[in-house]
Amino acid sequence: MKGLHREFTTKEKIIIVAMSIFLIGLFYYYFVHQSVTSQTRQAESNISSLTATNNAMSMQLAHLSEVEASLDAIKGQSESVSYLPTYNNFNNLMEYLNNILCRTNSFNMQFSNAVAEGDLVRRSVAITFEASDYDKAVEIIGKLVNSEYRCIVFDIKMSSVKGVLSYSRVSVSCKATFYETLVGGFADEGLTGN
């Protein structure tokens, strides 16, 4: 057992120190350096992804603000004073809406039953249409808001069929309530309430 306790030569000590430094370097490279580099790349990728999402959301917010401003401008316009037609103005209303909506790619209207409250009659309609672009959709909504017949247009929703809202076909849904009067008219079986 005497051979196990011998002293190392200088050459052997240099080799052991060099091997130790090499093993420590190898350990550092594989377990520390590569792990930190991988986590850094992952963080940079996450930052890039979040930046792209933030930019897209900022653009969408700016565009929604523009849409809101356009709709507020439409609501603020009063090209003509509407009047309150006598009940039953359904045929004239259908013709008016068809004349406005025939300029769209497609449209659908769903009418609710007319409801009377005293001498006032409310006729609600849910309208959906597809316009060729955002400007056309705003023009059609403007015509509905500035209708020759007294009405309130609300719950307006616009979405892009493909791509950005300003540059592609636009799908629009809204609701409108048209008002009529029983003064000078008469109630029939299509009228509820009162």
PDB file of C-alpha atoms in Angstrom:
ATOM      1  CA  MET A   1       0.000   0.000   0.000  1.00  0.00           C
ATOM      2  CA  LYS A   2       2.979   2.175   0.030  1.00  0.00           C
ATOM      3  CA  GLY A   3       2.448   3.057  -3.670  1.00  0.00           C
ATOM      4  CA  LEU A   4      -0.758   4.882  -2.946  1.00  0.00           C
ATOM      5  CA  HIS A   5       0.877   7.590  -0.880  1.00  0.00           C
ATOM      6  CA  ARG A   6       3.522   8.772  -3.233  1.00  0.00           C
ATOM      7  CA  GLU A   7       3.954  12.401  -4.188  1.00  0.00           C
ATOM      8  CA  PHE A   8       3.027  13.657  -7.612  1.00  0.00           C
ATOM      9  CA  THR A   9       5.702  14.994  -9.856  1.00  0.00           C
ATOM     10  CA  THR A  10       5.522  18.544 -11.135  1.00  0.00           C
ATOM     11  CA  LYS A  11       4.463  17.291 -14.527  1.00  0.00           C
ATOM     12  CA  GLU A  12       1.611  15.260 -12.987  1.00  0.00           C
ATOM     13  CA  LYS A  13       0.532  18.236 -10.874  1.00  0.00           C
ATOM     14  CA  ILE A  14       0.364  20.452 -13.994  1.00  0.00           C
ATOM     15  CA  ILE A  15      -1.686  17.799 -15.813  1.00  0.00           C
ATOM     16  CA  ILE A  16      -4.084  17.447 -12.838  1.00  0.00           C
ATOM     17  CA  VAL A  17      -4.478  21.241 -12.552  1.00  0.00           C
ATOM     18  CA  ALA A  18      -4.992  21.548 -16.343  1.00  0.00           C
ATOM     19  CA  MET A  19      -7.556  18.702 -16.307  1.00  0.00           C
ATOM     20  CA  SER A  20      -9.341  20.309 -13.342  1.00  0.00           C
ATOM     21  CA  ILE A  21      -9.482  23.683 -15.110  1.00  0.00           C
ATOM     22  CA  PHE A  22     -10.706  21.941 -18.263  1.00  0.00           C
ATOM     23  CA  LEU A  23     -13.424  20.038 -16.372  1.00  0.00           C
ATOM     24  CA  ILE A  24     -14.524  23.179 -14.513  1.00  0.00           C
ATOM     25  CA  GLY A  25     -14.672  25.064 -17.846  1.00  0.00           C
ATOM     26  CA  LEU A  26     -16.611  22.219 -19.454  1.00  0.00           C
ATOM     27  CA  PHE A  27     -19.017  22.109 -16.512  1.00  0.00           C
ATOM     28  CA  TYR A  28     -19.467  25.907 -16.677  1.00  0.00           C
ATOM     29  CA  TYR A  29     -20.055  25.849 -20.455  1.00  0.00           C
ATOM     30  CA  TYR A  30     -22.659  23.076 -20.442  1.00  0.00           C
ATOM     31  CA  PHE A  31     -24.533  23.831 -17.230  1.00  0.00           C
ATOM     32  CA  VAL A  32     -24.218  27.601 -16.772  1.00  0.00           C
ATOM     33  CA  HIS A  33     -23.371  29.336 -20.055  1.00  0.00           C
ATOM     34  CA  GLN A  34     -25.751  27.357 -22.303  1.00  0.00           C
ATOM     35  CA  SER A  35     -28.608  27.588 -19.792  1.00  0.00           C
ATOM     36  CA  VAL A  36     -28.225  31.360 -19.443  1.00  0.00           C
ATOM     37  CA  THR A  37     -27.917  31.790 -23.225  1.00  0.00           C
ATOM     38  CA  SER A  38     -31.031  29.682 -23.815  1.00  0.00           C
ATOM     39  CA  GLN A  39     -33.045  31.645 -21.242  1.00  0.00           C
ATOM     40  CA  THR A  40     -31.820  34.940 -22.743  1.00  0.00           C
ATOM     41  CA  ARG A  41     -32.914  33.875 -26.240  1.00  0.00           C
ATOM     42  CA  GLN A  42     -36.300  32.788 -24.869  1.00  0.00           C
ATOM     43  CA  ALA A  43     -36.748  36.141 -23.088  1.00  0.00           C
ATOM     44  CA  GLU A  44     -35.784  38.055 -26.252  1.00  0.00           C
ATOM     45  CA  SER A  45     -38.290  36.000 -28.250  1.00  0.00           C
ATOM     46  CA  ASN A  46     -41.010  36.729 -25.669  1.00  0.00           C
ATOM     47  CA  ILE A  47     -40.162  40.443 -25.767  1.00  0.00           C
ATOM     48  CA  SER A  48     -40.387  40.456 -29.582  1.00  0.00           C
ATOM     49  CA  SER A  49     -43.729  38.668 -29.470  1.00  0.00           C
ATOM     50  CA  LEU A  50     -45.118  41.020 -26.819  1.00  0.00           C
ATOM     51  CA  THR A  51     -43.850  44.062 -28.739  1.00  0.00           C
ATOM     52  CA  ALA A  52     -45.585  42.855 -31.917  1.00  0.00           C
ATOM     53  CA  THR A  53     -48.808  42.213 -29.990  1.00  0.00           C
ATOM     54  CA  ASN A  54     -48.569  45.629 -28.328  1.00  0.00           C
ATOM     55  CA  ASN A  55     -48.061  47.332 -31.712  1.00  0.00           C
ATOM     56  CA  ALA A  56     -51.046  45.488 -33.198  1.00  0.00           C
ATOM     57  CA  MET A  57     -53.235  46.413 -30.215  1.00  0.00           C
ATOM     58  CA  SER A  58     -52.098  50.051 -30.442  1.00  0.00           C
ATOM     59  CA  MET A  59     -53.018  50.149 -34.131  1.00  0.00           C
ATOM     60  CA  GLN A  60     -56.382  48.571 -33.383  1.00  0.00           C
ATOM     61  CA  LEU A  61     -57.035  51.058 -30.578  1.00  0.00           C
ATOM     62  CA  ALA A  62     -56.140  53.966 -32.850  1.00  0.00           C
ATOM     63  CA  HIS A  63     -58.444  52.629 -35.535  1.00  0.00           C
ATOM     64  CA  LEU A  64     -61.294  52.090 -33.084  1.00  0.00           C
ATOM     65  CA  SER A  65     -60.860  55.674 -31.908  1.00  0.00           C
ATOM     66  CA  GLU A  66     -61.098  56.772 -35.542  1.00  0.00           C
ATOM     67  CA  VAL A  67     -64.263  54.702 -36.024  1.00  0.00           C
ATOM     68  CA  GLU A  68     -65.771  56.164 -32.850  1.00  0.00           C
ATOM     69  CA  ALA A  69     -64.952  59.701 -34.004  1.00  0.00           C
ATOM     70  CA  SER A  70     -66.564  58.981 -37.390  1.00  0.00           C
ATOM     71  CA  LEU A  71     -69.705  57.630 -35.737  1.00  0.00           C
ATOM     72  CA  ASP A  72     -69.838  60.635 -33.390  1.00  0.00           C
ATOM     73  CA  ALA A  73     -69.526  62.909 -36.436  1.00  0.00           C
ATOM     74  CA  ILE A  74     -72.415  61.080 -38.102  1.00  0.00           C
ATOM     75  CA  LYS A  75     -74.543  61.418 -34.969  1.00  0.00           C
ATOM     76  CA  GLY A  76     -73.695  65.122 -34.806  1.00  0.00           C
ATOM     77  CA  GLN A  77     -74.868  65.783 -38.355  1.00  0.00           C
ATOM     78  CA  SER A  78     -78.427  66.867 -38.890  1.00  0.00           C
ATOM     79  CA  GLU A  79     -78.851  67.129 -42.647  1.00  0.00           C
ATOM     80  CA  SER A  80     -82.628  67.179 -42.413  1.00  0.00           C
ATOM     81  CA  VAL A  81     -85.297  67.157 -39.767  1.00  0.00           C
ATOM     82  CA  SER A  82     -87.120  63.855 -39.622  1.00  0.00           C
ATOM     83  CA  TYR A  83     -90.843  63.656 -39.209  1.00  0.00           C
ATOM     84  CA  LEU A  84     -93.188  61.333 -37.381  1.00  0.00           C
ATOM     85  CA  PRO A  85     -95.314  59.448 -39.910  1.00  0.00           C
ATOM     86  CA  THR A  86     -98.720  58.073 -39.076  1.00  0.00           C
ATOM     87  CA  TYR A  87     -99.168  54.385 -38.347  1.00  0.00           C
ATOM     88  CA  ASN A  88     -98.864  52.086 -40.501  1.00  0.00           C
ATOM     89  CA  ASN A  89     -95.777  53.350 -42.365  1.00  0.00           C
ATOM     90  CA  PHE A  90     -94.285  49.867 -42.857  1.00  0.00           C
ATOM     91  CA  ASN A  91     -94.356  49.805 -46.680  1.00  0.00           C
ATOM     92  CA  ASN A  92     -92.753  53.244 -46.968  1.00  0.00           C
ATOM     93  CA  LEU A  93     -90.154  52.282 -44.372  1.00  0.00           C
ATOM     94  CA  MET A  94     -89.322  49.046 -46.231  1.00  0.00           C
ATOM     95  CA  GLU A  95     -88.900  50.967 -49.489  1.00  0.00           C
ATOM     96  CA  TYR A  96     -86.684  53.559 -47.747  1.00  0.00           C
ATOM     97  CA  LEU A  97     -84.467  50.900 -46.133  1.00  0.00           C
ATOM     98  CA  ASN A  98     -84.233  48.896 -49.362  1.00  0.00           C
ATOM     99  CA  ASN A  99     -83.121  52.032 -51.243  1.00  0.00           C
ATOM    100  CA  ILE A 100     -80.345  52.598 -48.695  1.00  0.00           C
ATOM    101  CA  LEU A 101     -79.245  48.988 -48.293  1.00  0.00           C
ATOM    102  CA  CYS A 102     -79.350  48.033 -51.986  1.00  0.00           C
ATOM    103  CA  ARG A 103     -75.915  49.732 -52.271  1.00  0.00           C
ATOM    104  CA  THR A 104     -74.378  47.053 -50.038  1.00  0.00           C
ATOM    105  CA  ASN A 105     -72.938  43.659 -51.021  1.00  0.00           C
ATOM    106  CA  SER A 106     -75.670  41.910 -49.015  1.00  0.00           C
ATOM    107  CA  PHE A 107     -78.132  42.795 -46.263  1.00  0.00           C
ATOM    108  CA  ASN A 108     -80.716  41.348 -43.920  1.00  0.00           C
ATOM    109  CA  MET A 109     -83.460  43.031 -41.882  1.00  0.00           C
ATOM    110  CA  GLN A 110     -85.482  41.504 -39.048  1.00  0.00           C
ATOM    111  CA  PHE A 111     -88.471  43.496 -37.850  1.00  0.00           C
ATOM    112  CA  SER A 112     -90.105  43.146 -34.455  1.00  0.00           C
ATOM    113  CA  ASN A 113     -93.814  43.720 -33.958  1.00  0.00           C
ATOM    114  CA  ALA A 114     -94.806  47.368 -33.753  1.00  0.00           C
ATOM    115  CA  VAL A 115     -95.514  48.404 -30.151  1.00  0.00           C
ATOM    116  CA  ALA A 116     -97.855  51.239 -29.144  1.00  0.00           C
ATOM    117  CA  GLU A 117     -97.445  53.368 -26.033  1.00  0.00           C
ATOM    118  CA  GLY A 118    -100.210  55.932 -25.984  1.00  0.00           C
ATOM    119  CA  ASP A 119    -100.180  57.627 -29.401  1.00  0.00           C
ATOM    120  CA  LEU A 120     -96.537  56.700 -30.073  1.00  0.00           C
ATOM    121  CA  VAL A 121     -95.657  53.529 -32.018  1.00  0.00           C
ATOM    122  CA  ARG A 122     -92.184  51.956 -31.988  1.00  0.00           C
ATOM    123  CA  ARG A 123     -91.058  49.669 -34.808  1.00  0.00           C
ATOM    124  CA  SER A 124     -87.706  47.962 -34.131  1.00  0.00           C
ATOM    125  CA  VAL A 125     -85.490  46.412 -36.775  1.00  0.00           C
ATOM    126  CA  ALA A 126     -82.188  44.535 -36.564  1.00  0.00           C
ATOM    127  CA  ILE A 127     -80.072  45.252 -39.647  1.00  0.00           C
ATOM    128  CA  THR A 128     -76.966  43.437 -40.848  1.00  0.00           C
ATOM    129  CA  PHE A 129     -75.108  44.253 -44.047  1.00  0.00           C
ATOM    130  CA  GLU A 130     -71.764  43.898 -45.755  1.00  0.00           C
ATOM    131  CA  ALA A 131     -70.240  46.970 -47.384  1.00  0.00           C
ATOM    132  CA  SER A 132     -67.370  47.074 -49.866  1.00  0.00           C
ATOM    133  CA  ASP A 133     -65.238  49.156 -47.491  1.00  0.00           C
ATOM    134  CA  TYR A 134     -65.275  51.180 -44.277  1.00  0.00           C
ATOM    135  CA  ASP A 135     -66.223  54.489 -45.954  1.00  0.00           C
ATOM    136  CA  LYS A 136     -69.252  52.873 -47.624  1.00  0.00           C
ATOM    137  CA  ALA A 137     -70.338  51.376 -44.283  1.00  0.00           C
ATOM    138  CA  VAL A 138     -70.075  54.789 -42.589  1.00  0.00           C
ATOM    139  CA  GLU A 139     -72.056  56.388 -45.441  1.00  0.00           C
ATOM    140  CA  ILE A 140     -74.872  53.842 -45.067  1.00  0.00           C
ATOM    141  CA  ILE A 141     -74.984  54.239 -41.284  1.00  0.00           C
ATOM    142  CA  GLY A 142     -75.097  58.016 -41.828  1.00  0.00           C
ATOM    143  CA  LYS A 143     -78.128  57.607 -44.082  1.00  0.00           C
ATOM    144  CA  LEU A 144     -79.837  55.480 -41.434  1.00  0.00           C
ATOM    145  CA  VAL A 145     -79.047  57.986 -38.672  1.00  0.00           C
ATOM    146  CA  ASN A 146     -80.248  60.910 -40.803  1.00  0.00           C
ATOM    147  CA  SER A 147     -83.374  59.078 -41.946  1.00  0.00           C
ATOM    148  CA  GLU A 148     -86.342  61.021 -43.206  1.00  0.00           C
ATOM    149  CA  TYR A 149     -88.368  58.999 -40.706  1.00  0.00           C
ATOM    150  CA  ARG A 150     -87.801  59.640 -36.989  1.00  0.00           C
ATOM    151  CA  CYS A 151     -85.566  56.926 -35.614  1.00  0.00           C
ATOM    152  CA  ILE A 152     -82.762  56.011 -33.244  1.00  0.00           C
ATOM    153  CA  VAL A 153     -79.874  53.871 -34.510  1.00  0.00           C
ATOM    154  CA  PHE A 154     -77.907  52.076 -31.808  1.00  0.00           C
ATOM    155  CA  ASP A 155     -75.743  49.041 -31.017  1.00  0.00           C
ATOM    156  CA  ILE A 156     -73.599  49.618 -34.114  1.00  0.00           C
ATOM    157  CA  LYS A 157     -70.899  46.977 -34.595  1.00  0.00           C
ATOM    158  CA  MET A 158     -68.363  46.859 -37.434  1.00  0.00           C
ATOM    159  CA  SER A 159     -65.855  44.164 -38.213  1.00  0.00           C
ATOM    160  CA  SER A 160     -63.474  43.500 -41.043  1.00  0.00           C
ATOM    161  CA  VAL A 161     -64.318  40.538 -43.232  1.00  0.00           C
ATOM    162  CA  LYS A 162     -60.598  40.184 -44.078  1.00  0.00           C
ATOM    163  CA  GLY A 163     -57.652  42.276 -42.946  1.00  0.00           C
ATOM    164  CA  VAL A 164     -57.739  45.829 -41.660  1.00  0.00           C
ATOM    165  CA  LEU A 165     -61.133  47.502 -41.231  1.00  0.00           C
ATOM    166  CA  SER A 166     -60.249  50.507 -43.439  1.00  0.00           C
ATOM    167  CA  TYR A 167     -59.138  48.512 -46.474  1.00  0.00           C
ATOM    168  CA  SER A 168     -61.415  45.505 -46.773  1.00  0.00           C
ATOM    169  CA  ARG A 169     -65.061  44.502 -46.864  1.00  0.00           C
ATOM    170  CA  VAL A 170     -66.846  45.479 -43.685  1.00  0.00           C
ATOM    171  CA  SER A 171     -69.573  43.543 -41.919  1.00  0.00           C
ATOM    172  CA  VAL A 172     -71.974  45.782 -39.969  1.00  0.00           C
ATOM    173  CA  SER A 173     -74.779  45.044 -37.572  1.00  0.00           C
ATOM    174  CA  CYS A 174     -77.002  47.612 -35.894  1.00  0.00           C
ATOM    175  CA  LYS A 175     -80.420  48.086 -34.439  1.00  0.00           C
ATOM    176  CA  ALA A 176     -82.850  50.873 -35.180  1.00  0.00           C
ATOM    177  CA  THR A 177     -86.159  51.939 -33.726  1.00  0.00           C
ATOM    178  CA  PHE A 178     -88.465  53.878 -36.037  1.00  0.00           C
ATOM    179  CA  TYR A 179     -91.299  55.915 -34.559  1.00  0.00           C
ATOM    180  CA  GLU A 180     -94.820  56.483 -35.855  1.00  0.00           C
ATOM    181  CA  THR A 181     -97.942  58.103 -34.424  1.00  0.00           C
ATOM    182  CA  LEU A 182    -101.493  56.890 -34.049  1.00  0.00           C
ATOM    183  CA  VAL A 183    -102.731  60.457 -34.471  1.00  0.00           C
ATOM    184  CA  GLY A 184    -104.418  60.398 -37.871  1.00  0.00           C
ATOM    185  CA  GLY A 185    -103.910  56.618 -38.147  1.00  0.00           C
ATOM    186  CA  PHE A 186    -105.601  53.574 -36.687  1.00  0.00           C
ATOM    187  CA  ALA A 187    -104.445  50.454 -34.857  1.00  0.00           C
ATOM    188  CA  ASP A 188    -104.642  47.098 -36.641  1.00  0.00           C
ATOM    189  CA  GLU A 189    -103.900  43.479 -35.695  1.00  0.00           C
ATOM    190  CA  GLY A 190    -100.139  43.943 -36.259  1.00  0.00           C
ATOM    191  CA  LEU A 191     -99.862  46.409 -33.380  1.00  0.00           C
ATOM    192  CA  THR A 192     -99.163  45.256 -29.829  1.00  0.00           C
ATOM    193  CA  GLY A 193     -99.445  47.234 -26.595  1.00  0.00           C
ATOM    194  CA  ASN A 194    -101.683  50.168 -25.758  1.00  0.00           C
TER     195      ASN A 194
END
